[in-house]
XYZ file of C-alpha atoms in Angstrom:
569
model
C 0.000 0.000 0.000
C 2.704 2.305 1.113
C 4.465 1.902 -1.968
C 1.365 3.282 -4.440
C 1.367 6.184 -2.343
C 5.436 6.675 -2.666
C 4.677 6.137 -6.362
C 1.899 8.697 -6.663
C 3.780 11.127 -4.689
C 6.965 10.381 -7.308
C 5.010 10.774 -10.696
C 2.695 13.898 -9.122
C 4.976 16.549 -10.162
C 5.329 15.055 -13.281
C 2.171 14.525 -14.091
C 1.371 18.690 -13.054
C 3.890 19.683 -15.917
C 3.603 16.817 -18.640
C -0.347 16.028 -18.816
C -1.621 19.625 -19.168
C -4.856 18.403 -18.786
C -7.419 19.297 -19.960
C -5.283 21.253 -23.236
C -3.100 18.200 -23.616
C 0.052 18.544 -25.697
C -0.280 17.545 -28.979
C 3.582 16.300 -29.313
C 3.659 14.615 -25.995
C 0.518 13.199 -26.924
C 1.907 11.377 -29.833
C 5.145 10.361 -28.032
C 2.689 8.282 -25.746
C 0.457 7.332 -28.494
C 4.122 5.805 -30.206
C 6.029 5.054 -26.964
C 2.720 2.557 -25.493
C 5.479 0.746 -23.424
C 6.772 3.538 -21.020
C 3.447 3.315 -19.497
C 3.616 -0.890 -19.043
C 2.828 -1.182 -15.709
C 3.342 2.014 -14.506
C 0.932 3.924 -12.660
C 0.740 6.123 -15.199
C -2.484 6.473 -17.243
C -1.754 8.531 -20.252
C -4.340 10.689 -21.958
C -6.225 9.342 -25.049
C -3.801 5.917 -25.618
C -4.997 2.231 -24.419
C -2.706 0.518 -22.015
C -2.613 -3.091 -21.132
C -2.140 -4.284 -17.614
C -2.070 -7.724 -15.752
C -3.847 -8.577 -12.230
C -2.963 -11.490 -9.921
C -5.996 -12.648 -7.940
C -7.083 -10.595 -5.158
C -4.137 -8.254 -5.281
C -5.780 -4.554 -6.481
C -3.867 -2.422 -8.517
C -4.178 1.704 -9.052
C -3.956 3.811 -12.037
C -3.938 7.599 -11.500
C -4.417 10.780 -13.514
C -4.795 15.028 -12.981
C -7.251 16.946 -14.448
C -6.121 20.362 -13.636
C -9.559 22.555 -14.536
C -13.016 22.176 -13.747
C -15.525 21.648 -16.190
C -13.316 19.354 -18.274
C -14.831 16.390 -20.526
C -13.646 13.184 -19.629
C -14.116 9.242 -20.804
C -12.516 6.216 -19.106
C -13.015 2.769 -20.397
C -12.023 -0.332 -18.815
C -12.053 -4.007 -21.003
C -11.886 -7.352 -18.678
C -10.086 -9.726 -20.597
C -10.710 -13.500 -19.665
C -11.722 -12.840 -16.471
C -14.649 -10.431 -14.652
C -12.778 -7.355 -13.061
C -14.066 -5.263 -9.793
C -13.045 -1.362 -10.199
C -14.015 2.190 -9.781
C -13.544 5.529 -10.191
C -12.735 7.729 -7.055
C -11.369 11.809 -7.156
C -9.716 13.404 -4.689
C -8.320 16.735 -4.744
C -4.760 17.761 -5.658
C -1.980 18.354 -2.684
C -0.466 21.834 -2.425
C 2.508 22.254 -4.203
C 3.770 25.376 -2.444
C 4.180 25.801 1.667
C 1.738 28.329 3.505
C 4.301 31.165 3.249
C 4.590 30.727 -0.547
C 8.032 30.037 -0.445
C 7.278 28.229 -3.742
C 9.457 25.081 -2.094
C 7.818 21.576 -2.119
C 6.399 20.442 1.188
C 7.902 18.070 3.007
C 7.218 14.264 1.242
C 6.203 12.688 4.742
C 3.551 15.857 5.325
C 2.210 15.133 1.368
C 1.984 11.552 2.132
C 0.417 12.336 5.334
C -2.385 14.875 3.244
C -2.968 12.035 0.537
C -3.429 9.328 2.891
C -5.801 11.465 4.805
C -7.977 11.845 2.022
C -10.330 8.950 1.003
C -11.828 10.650 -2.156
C -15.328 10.447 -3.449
C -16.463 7.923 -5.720
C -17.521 8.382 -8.873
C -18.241 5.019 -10.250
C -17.865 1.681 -9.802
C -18.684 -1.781 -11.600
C -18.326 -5.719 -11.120
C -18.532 -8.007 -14.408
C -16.788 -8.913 -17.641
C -18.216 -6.418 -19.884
C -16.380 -3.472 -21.440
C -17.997 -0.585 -19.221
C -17.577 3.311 -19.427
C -17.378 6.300 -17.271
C -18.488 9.539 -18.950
C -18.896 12.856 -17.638
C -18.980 16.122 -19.744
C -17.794 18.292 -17.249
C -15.677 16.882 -14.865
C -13.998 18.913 -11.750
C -10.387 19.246 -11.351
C -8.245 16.884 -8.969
C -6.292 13.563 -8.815
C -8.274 10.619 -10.325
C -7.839 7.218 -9.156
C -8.846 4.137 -10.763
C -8.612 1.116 -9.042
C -8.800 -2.754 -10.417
C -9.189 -6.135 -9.029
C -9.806 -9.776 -10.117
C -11.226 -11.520 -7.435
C -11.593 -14.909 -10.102
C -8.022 -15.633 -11.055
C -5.170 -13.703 -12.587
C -6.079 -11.798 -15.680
C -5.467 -9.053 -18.692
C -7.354 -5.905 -19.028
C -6.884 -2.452 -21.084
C -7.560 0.554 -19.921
C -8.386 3.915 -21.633
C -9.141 7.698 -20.644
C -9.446 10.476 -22.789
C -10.313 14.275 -21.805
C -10.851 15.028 -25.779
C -13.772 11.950 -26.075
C -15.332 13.900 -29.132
C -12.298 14.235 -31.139
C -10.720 10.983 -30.095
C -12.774 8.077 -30.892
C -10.673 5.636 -31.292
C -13.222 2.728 -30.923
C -15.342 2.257 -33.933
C -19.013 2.884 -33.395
C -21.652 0.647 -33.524
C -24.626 0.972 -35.360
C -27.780 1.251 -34.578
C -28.781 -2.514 -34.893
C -25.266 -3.666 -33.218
C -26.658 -7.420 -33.691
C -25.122 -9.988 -35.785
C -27.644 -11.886 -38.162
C -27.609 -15.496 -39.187
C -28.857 -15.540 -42.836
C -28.393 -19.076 -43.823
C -27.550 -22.203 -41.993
C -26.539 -25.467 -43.349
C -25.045 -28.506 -42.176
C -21.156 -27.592 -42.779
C -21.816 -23.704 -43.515
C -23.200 -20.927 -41.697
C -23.598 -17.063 -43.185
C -23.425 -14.065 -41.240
C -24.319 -10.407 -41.609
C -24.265 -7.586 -39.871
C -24.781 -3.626 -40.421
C -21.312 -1.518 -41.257
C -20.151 0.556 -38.368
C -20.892 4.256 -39.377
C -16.998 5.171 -38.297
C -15.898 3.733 -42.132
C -18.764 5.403 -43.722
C -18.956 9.002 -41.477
C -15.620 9.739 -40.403
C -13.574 7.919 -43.382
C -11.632 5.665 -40.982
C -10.120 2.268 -42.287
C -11.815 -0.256 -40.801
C -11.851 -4.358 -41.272
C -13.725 -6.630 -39.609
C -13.001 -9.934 -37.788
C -15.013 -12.713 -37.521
C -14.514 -15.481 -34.399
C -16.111 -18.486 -34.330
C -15.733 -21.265 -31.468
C -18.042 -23.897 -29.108
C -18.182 -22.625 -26.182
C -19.777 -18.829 -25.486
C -19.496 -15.081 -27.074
C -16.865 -13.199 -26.547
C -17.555 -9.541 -25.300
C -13.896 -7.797 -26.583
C -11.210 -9.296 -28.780
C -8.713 -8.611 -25.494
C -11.069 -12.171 -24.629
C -10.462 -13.560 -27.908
C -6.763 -13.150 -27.507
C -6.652 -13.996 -23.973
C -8.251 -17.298 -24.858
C -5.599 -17.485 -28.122
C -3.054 -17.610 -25.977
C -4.276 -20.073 -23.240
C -1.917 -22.698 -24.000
C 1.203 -20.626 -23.905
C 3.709 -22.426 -21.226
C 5.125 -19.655 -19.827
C 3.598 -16.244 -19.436
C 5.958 -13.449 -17.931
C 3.948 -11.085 -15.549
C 4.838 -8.451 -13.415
C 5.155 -9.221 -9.704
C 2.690 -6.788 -7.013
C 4.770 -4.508 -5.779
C 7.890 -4.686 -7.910
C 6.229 -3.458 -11.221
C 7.544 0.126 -9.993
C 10.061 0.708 -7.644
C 9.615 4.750 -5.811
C 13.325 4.423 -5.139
C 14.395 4.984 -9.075
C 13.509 8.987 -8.958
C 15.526 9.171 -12.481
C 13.354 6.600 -14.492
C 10.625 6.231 -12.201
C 10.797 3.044 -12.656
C 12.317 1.849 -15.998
C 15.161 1.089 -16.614
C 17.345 3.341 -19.377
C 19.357 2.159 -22.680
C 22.214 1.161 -20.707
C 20.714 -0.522 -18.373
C 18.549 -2.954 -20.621
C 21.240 -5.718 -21.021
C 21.253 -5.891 -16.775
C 17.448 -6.087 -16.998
C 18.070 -8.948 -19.298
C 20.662 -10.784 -17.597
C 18.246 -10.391 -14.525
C 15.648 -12.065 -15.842
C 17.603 -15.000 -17.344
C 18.722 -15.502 -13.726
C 15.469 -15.626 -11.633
C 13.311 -17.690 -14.418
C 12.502 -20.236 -11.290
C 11.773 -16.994 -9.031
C 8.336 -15.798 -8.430
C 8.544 -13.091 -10.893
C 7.924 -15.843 -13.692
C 4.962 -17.810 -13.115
C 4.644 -20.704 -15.114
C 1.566 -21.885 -15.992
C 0.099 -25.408 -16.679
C 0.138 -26.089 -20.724
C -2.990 -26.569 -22.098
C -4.855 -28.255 -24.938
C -5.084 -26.032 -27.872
C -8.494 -23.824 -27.763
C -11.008 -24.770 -30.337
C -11.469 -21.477 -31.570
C -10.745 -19.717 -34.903
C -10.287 -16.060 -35.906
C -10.348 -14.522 -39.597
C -10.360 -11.230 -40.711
C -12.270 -10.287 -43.893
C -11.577 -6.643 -44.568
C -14.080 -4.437 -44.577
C -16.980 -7.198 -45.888
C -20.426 -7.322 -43.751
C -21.281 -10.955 -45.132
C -19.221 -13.360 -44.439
C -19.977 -17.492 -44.968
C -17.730 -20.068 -42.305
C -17.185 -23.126 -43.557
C -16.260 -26.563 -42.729
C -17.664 -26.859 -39.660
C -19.597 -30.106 -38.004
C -23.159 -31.393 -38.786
C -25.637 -30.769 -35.814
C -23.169 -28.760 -33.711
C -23.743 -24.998 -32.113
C -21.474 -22.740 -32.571
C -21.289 -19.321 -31.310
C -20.693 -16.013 -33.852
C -18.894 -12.702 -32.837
C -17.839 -9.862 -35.276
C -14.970 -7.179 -34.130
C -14.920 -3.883 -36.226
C -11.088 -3.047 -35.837
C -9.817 0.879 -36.783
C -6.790 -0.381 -38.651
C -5.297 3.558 -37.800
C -4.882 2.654 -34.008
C -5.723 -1.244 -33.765
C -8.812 -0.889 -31.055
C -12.388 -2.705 -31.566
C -15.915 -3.021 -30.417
C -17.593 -6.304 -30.486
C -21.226 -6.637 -32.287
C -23.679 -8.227 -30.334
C -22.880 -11.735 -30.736
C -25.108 -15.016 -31.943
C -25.504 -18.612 -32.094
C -26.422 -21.330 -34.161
C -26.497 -24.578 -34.424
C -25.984 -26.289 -37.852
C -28.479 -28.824 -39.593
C -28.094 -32.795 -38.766
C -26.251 -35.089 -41.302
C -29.060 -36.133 -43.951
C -29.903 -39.960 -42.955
C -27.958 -41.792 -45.981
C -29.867 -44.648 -47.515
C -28.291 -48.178 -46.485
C -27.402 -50.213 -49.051
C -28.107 -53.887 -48.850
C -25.967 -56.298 -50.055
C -26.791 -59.653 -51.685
C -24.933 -62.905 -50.352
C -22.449 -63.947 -53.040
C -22.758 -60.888 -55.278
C -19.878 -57.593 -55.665
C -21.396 -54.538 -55.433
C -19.869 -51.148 -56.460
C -19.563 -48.286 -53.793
C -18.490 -44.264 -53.932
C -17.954 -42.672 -51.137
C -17.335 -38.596 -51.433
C -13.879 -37.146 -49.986
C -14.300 -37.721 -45.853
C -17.517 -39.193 -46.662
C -19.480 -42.268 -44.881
C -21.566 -45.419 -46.256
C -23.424 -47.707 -44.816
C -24.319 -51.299 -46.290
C -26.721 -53.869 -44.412
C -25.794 -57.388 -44.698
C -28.604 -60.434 -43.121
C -27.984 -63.749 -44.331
C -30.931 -65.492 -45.160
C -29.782 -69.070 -43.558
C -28.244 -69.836 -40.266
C -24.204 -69.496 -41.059
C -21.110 -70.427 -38.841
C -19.249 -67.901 -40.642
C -19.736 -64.520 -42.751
C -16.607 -63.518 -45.228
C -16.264 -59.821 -46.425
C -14.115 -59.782 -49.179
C -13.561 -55.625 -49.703
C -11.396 -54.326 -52.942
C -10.017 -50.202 -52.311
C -9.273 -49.019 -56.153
C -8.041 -45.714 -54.914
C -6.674 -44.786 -51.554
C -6.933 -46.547 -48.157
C -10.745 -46.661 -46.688
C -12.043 -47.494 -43.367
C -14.289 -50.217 -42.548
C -16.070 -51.245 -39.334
C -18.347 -54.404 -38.816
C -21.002 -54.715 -36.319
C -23.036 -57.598 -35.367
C -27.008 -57.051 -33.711
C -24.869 -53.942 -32.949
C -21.251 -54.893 -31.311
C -18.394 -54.060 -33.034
C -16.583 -56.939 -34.645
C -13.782 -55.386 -36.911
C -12.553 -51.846 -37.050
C -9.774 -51.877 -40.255
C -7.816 -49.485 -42.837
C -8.250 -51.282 -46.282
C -5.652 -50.737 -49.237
C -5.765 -53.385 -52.286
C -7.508 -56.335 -51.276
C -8.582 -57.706 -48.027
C -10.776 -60.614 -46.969
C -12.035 -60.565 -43.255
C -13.875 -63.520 -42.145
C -15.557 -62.907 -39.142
C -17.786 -65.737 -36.791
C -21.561 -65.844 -37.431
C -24.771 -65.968 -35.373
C -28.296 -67.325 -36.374
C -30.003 -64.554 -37.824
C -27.204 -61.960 -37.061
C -27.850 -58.629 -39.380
C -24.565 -57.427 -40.000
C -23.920 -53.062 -40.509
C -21.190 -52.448 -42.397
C -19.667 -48.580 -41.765
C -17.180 -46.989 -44.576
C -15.545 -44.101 -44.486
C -13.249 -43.071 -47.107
C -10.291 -40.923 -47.779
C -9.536 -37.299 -46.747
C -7.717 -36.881 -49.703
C -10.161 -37.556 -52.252
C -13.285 -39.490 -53.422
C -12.671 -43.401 -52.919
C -14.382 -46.184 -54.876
C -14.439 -49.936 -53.735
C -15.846 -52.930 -54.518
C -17.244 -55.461 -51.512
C -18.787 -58.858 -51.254
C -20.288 -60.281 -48.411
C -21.506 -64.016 -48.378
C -22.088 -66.695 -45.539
C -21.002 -69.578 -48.326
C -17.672 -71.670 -48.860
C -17.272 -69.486 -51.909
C -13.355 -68.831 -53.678
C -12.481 -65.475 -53.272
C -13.647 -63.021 -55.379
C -10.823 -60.604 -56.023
C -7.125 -62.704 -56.774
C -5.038 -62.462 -53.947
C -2.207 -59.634 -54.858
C 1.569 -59.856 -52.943
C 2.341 -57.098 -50.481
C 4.416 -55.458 -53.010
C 2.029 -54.374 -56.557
C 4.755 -52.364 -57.770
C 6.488 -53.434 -61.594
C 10.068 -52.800 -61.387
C 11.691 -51.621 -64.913
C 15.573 -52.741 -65.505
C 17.669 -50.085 -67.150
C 20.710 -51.798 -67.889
C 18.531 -54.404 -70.005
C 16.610 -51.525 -72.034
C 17.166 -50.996 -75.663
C 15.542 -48.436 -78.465
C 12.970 -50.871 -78.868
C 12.320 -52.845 -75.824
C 12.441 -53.223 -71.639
C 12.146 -55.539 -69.338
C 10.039 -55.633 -66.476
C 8.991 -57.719 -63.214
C 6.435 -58.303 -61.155
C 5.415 -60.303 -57.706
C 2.994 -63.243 -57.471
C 1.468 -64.873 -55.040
C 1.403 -68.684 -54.356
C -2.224 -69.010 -56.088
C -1.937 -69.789 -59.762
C -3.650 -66.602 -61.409
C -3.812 -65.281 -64.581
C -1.739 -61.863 -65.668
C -1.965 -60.002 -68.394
C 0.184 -57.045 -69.773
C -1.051 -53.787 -71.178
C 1.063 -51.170 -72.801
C 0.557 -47.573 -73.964
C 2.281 -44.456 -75.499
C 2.165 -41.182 -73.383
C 4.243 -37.736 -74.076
C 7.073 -36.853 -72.594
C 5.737 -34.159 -70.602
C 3.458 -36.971 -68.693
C 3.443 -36.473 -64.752
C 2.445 -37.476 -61.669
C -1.212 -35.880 -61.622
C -1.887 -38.288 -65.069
C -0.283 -41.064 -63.685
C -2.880 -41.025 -59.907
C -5.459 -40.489 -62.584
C -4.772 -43.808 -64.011
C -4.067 -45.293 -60.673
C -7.655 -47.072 -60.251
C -6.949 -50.621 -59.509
C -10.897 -51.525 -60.218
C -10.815 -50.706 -64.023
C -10.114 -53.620 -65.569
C -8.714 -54.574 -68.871
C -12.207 -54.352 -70.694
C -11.610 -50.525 -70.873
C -8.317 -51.031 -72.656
C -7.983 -50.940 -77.013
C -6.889 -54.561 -77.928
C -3.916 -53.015 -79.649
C -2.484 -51.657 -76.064
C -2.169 -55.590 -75.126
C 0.930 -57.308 -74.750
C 0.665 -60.715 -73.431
C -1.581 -63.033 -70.682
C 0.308 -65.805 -69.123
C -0.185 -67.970 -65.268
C 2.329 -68.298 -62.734
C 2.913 -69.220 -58.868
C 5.190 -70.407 -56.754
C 4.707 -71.916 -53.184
C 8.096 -70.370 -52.223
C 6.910 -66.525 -51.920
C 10.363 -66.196 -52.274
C 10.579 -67.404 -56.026
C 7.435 -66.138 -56.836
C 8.445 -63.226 -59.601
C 8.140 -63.560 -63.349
C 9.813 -61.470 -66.190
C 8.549 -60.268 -69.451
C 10.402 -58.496 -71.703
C 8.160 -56.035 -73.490
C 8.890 -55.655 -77.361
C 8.156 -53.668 -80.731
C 8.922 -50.165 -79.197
C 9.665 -47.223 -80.515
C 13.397 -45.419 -79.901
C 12.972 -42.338 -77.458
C 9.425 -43.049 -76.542
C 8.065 -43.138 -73.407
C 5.640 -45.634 -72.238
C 2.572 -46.233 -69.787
C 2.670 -50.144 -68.395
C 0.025 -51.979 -66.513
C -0.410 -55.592 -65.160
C -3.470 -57.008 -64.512
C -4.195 -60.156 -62.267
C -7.405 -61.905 -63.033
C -9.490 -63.428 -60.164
C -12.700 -65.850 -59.819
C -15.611 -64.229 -61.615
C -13.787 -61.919 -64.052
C -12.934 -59.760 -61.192
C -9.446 -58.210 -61.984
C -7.205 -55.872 -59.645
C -4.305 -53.735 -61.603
C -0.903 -53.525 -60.238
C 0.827 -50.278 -60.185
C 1.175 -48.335 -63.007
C 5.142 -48.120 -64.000
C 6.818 -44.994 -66.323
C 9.246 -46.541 -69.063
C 11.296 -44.704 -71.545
C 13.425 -46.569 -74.681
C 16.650 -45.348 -75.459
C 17.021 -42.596 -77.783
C 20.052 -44.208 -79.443
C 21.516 -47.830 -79.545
């Protein structure tokens, strides 16, 4: 306690001859307005600039200022940050600067301690809540103002700003007459917003963009909350200690240190990380929570968000000149369910085809007519990897990432109904083909090795031929070899393009066939064949594709392989 009064009794002179209050000076004006930082914790509140400050629980802190005439306009605004804030207002007049006999000396400090102390002031206002709230008077007497904060929640941010020129100021952007921020479509992934422009873009010419925050959990009332909540999960957050955020011992900087003495200041702090002055605070998850700023737009559509989920909407006009808000009135929503998708039943014995749309979900109903021991799915990705979950009368059975072919047999159940769940790929749209039967059938699809790539030796290709390889398996299956011409600017994007596995040869022109031929091997370890591909052209380059064939016509490509003939032999 002592210590505010040492401070006040420090920065009164200073504040008599440097805030000429109520006819501030224009070029000290804009030294604070550039030079935000020399106020940082001080006690100082400078006229017509926002200052942050920090509050530890139940430990107040006091801001003062001098309005040296009556009658003088005067605006103080105080934001809470992520945390309600108690404060108010109180004046209380001005000590004597001169002794009785006008000597013009100072009094003694311990006799204007003694005066200031003496005086409790009379309040002027005073608030409790997380809202930004205002104290305006038009004429205001003259005196020492004191504004006092505290945060009886937890420790918190908060901004604080007083003007005696409130008419010419405005730094805030105003709000419109309808301050309320419209919902004027809703879907199930989109939501579009609208809201009336502030009249401080349109009126006084000031730039102005807009920001839009979207999250789960409740409006925000300032973006000093938005930011707050931003930077929850920061590890370490440095914050000034009660009591040692001035010192009324350093008379020459009141407080901060000068140019020589920053690398100390540094060295300091390096030193006393583990100290109290450092608290360090618990990491947490990241806050689900997104910000964008659209310029100066009044319609505005968010996206990708989740089916059947509220959300709440706030929109922060921003003066781009001197980087303060206002918030809109704030809404909510919540977005339309998933539409019910149609389940697809599937016939015992019998492939059926299925798209699914990029991060999209299918469902396919499987009851087998008889009683069964066992039920095999037999499920054939063309594209990427897919997802697939099996449940039983309800309980989960399998839960799998398919690429290629896989067959899952699982154990059966007199008249079990079987729900089959596929999701497929984020990447793109995914096509597969599945069969589900409760019969001793042969698999569908031909079993494939791990490894579908076809492996191209250079040293054995010529102007007008290469040879190639390929894995089988240890079932005897059928393979057959498909050639065709490409340019030589052909790339990757053509090449995924081609990369279905589910087209089979049918689609190809007879005269882009090479060869069928069967081969195994019960050693896995033997089980590669060679083919030397013929009747090329020198310099060409080449598209080549093997296809296995499987029970039932079904065939499954290997990977596509890039070959080029020599340009000279």
């Amino acid at each position: 306690m002592l210590s505010h009064w040492y401070t006040i009794l420090v920065l009164l002179p200073v504040c008599l001859k440097s805030q000429k209050l109520p006819t501030r000076d224009e070029e000290l004006f804009q030294m604070q307005i550039k030079e935000k930082s020399v106020f940082h914790d001080s006690s100082i509140v400078p006229d017509g600039a926002e200052i942050g400050g920090y509050l530890f629980r139940d430990n107040p802190k006091r801001y003062f200022f001098v309005v040296e005439e009556d009658n003088t306009p005067l605006s103080v605004i105080v934001t809470p940050c992520d945390a309600p804030l108690e404060w108010k207002l109180t004046l209380q007049e001005l000590p004597e600067e001169a002794s009785g006999e006008g000597s013009g000396e100072p009094e003694p400090l311990e006799q204007q301690k003694q005066q200031i102390m003496n005086e409790e002031g009379t309040e002027l206002f005073s608030y409790k809540g997380n809202d930004v709230e205002y104290f305006v008077s038009t004429s205001s007497p003259s005196g020492l103002y004191q504004l006092e904060l505290i945060s009886t929640e937890k420790d918190t941010h908060f901004k604080v700003y007083a003007t005696t020129t409130p008419e010419s100021d405005q730094p805030y952007p105003e709000l419109p007459y309808d301050p309320r921020v419209d919902v004027t479509s809703l879907g199930r992934t989109t939501v579009t917003l609208a809201w009336k422009p502030t009249p401080t873009s349109s009126v006084l010419k000031q730039p102005i963009q807009y920001c839009v925050v979207i999250n789960k959990e409740h409006n925000f009332k300032s973006m000093c909350a938005v930011e707050a909540k931003i930077n929850a999960d920061d590890a370490f957050m440095v914050a000034p200690k009660p009591g040692l955020d001035f010192s009324p011992f350093d008379f020459a900087h009141f407080g901060f240190s000068s140019e020589n003495d920053a690398g100390k200041d540094r060295n300091f702090m390096s030193k006393t990380l583990s100290s109290k002055i450092v608290r360090q605070i618990t990491a947490k998850p990241k806050p689900d929570l997104q910000k964008v700023c659209i310029g100066n737009k009044n319609i505005f559509t968010v996206s990708d968000l989740k089916p059947d989920t509220q959300y709440y909407f706030d929109v922060f006009a921003i003066n781009s000149a001197t980087n303060m808000s206002t918030a809109y009135v704030g809404t909510f929503a919540r977005t339309k369910e998933e539409a019910k998708q149609k389940t697809v039943e599937l016939k015992d014995g019998k492939v059926t085809d299925v798209f699914i749309k990029r991060k999209g979900t299918k469902f396919l109903r499987f009851a087998p007519v008889s009683s069964h021991q066992k039920v095999t799915f037999s499920v054939h990705s063309c594209l990427d990897t897919i997802q697939i979950q099996v449940r039983r009368d309800g309980k989960l059975l399998l839960s799998q990432s398919v690429e290629g072919v896989r067959q899952f047999q699982l154990r059966g159940k007199p008249k079990a109904k079987y729900l089959i769940r596929l999701k497929g790929s984020k990447k793109g749209a995914s096509m597969l083909k599945i069969l589900a039967t409760s019969k001793f059938n042969k698999q569908p699809f031909p079993s494939l090795p791990e490894d579908t790539r076809i492996k191209a030796f250079d040293k054995l290709r010529t102007c007008t031929s290469v040879t190639i390889a390929w894995l089988g398996t240890q079932e005897r299956n059928k393979y057959c070899v498909y050639k065709k011409e490409v340019d030589d600017d052909y790339n990757e994007d053509q090449k995924k393009r081609e990369q279905n596995q589910c087209l089979g040869p049918d689609i190809r022109k007879k005269s882009e066939k090479v060869l069928c031929k069967y081969f195994h091997s019960q050693n896995l370890h033997k089980a590669v064949t060679t083919e030397t591909i013929k009747g090329l052209e020198a310099g060409k380059s080449y598209v080549l594709d093997v296809y296995v064939m499987g029970h039932g016509g079904h065939s499954v490509k290997y990977q596509s392989k890039l070959v080029k003939t020599r340009k000279f032999c």
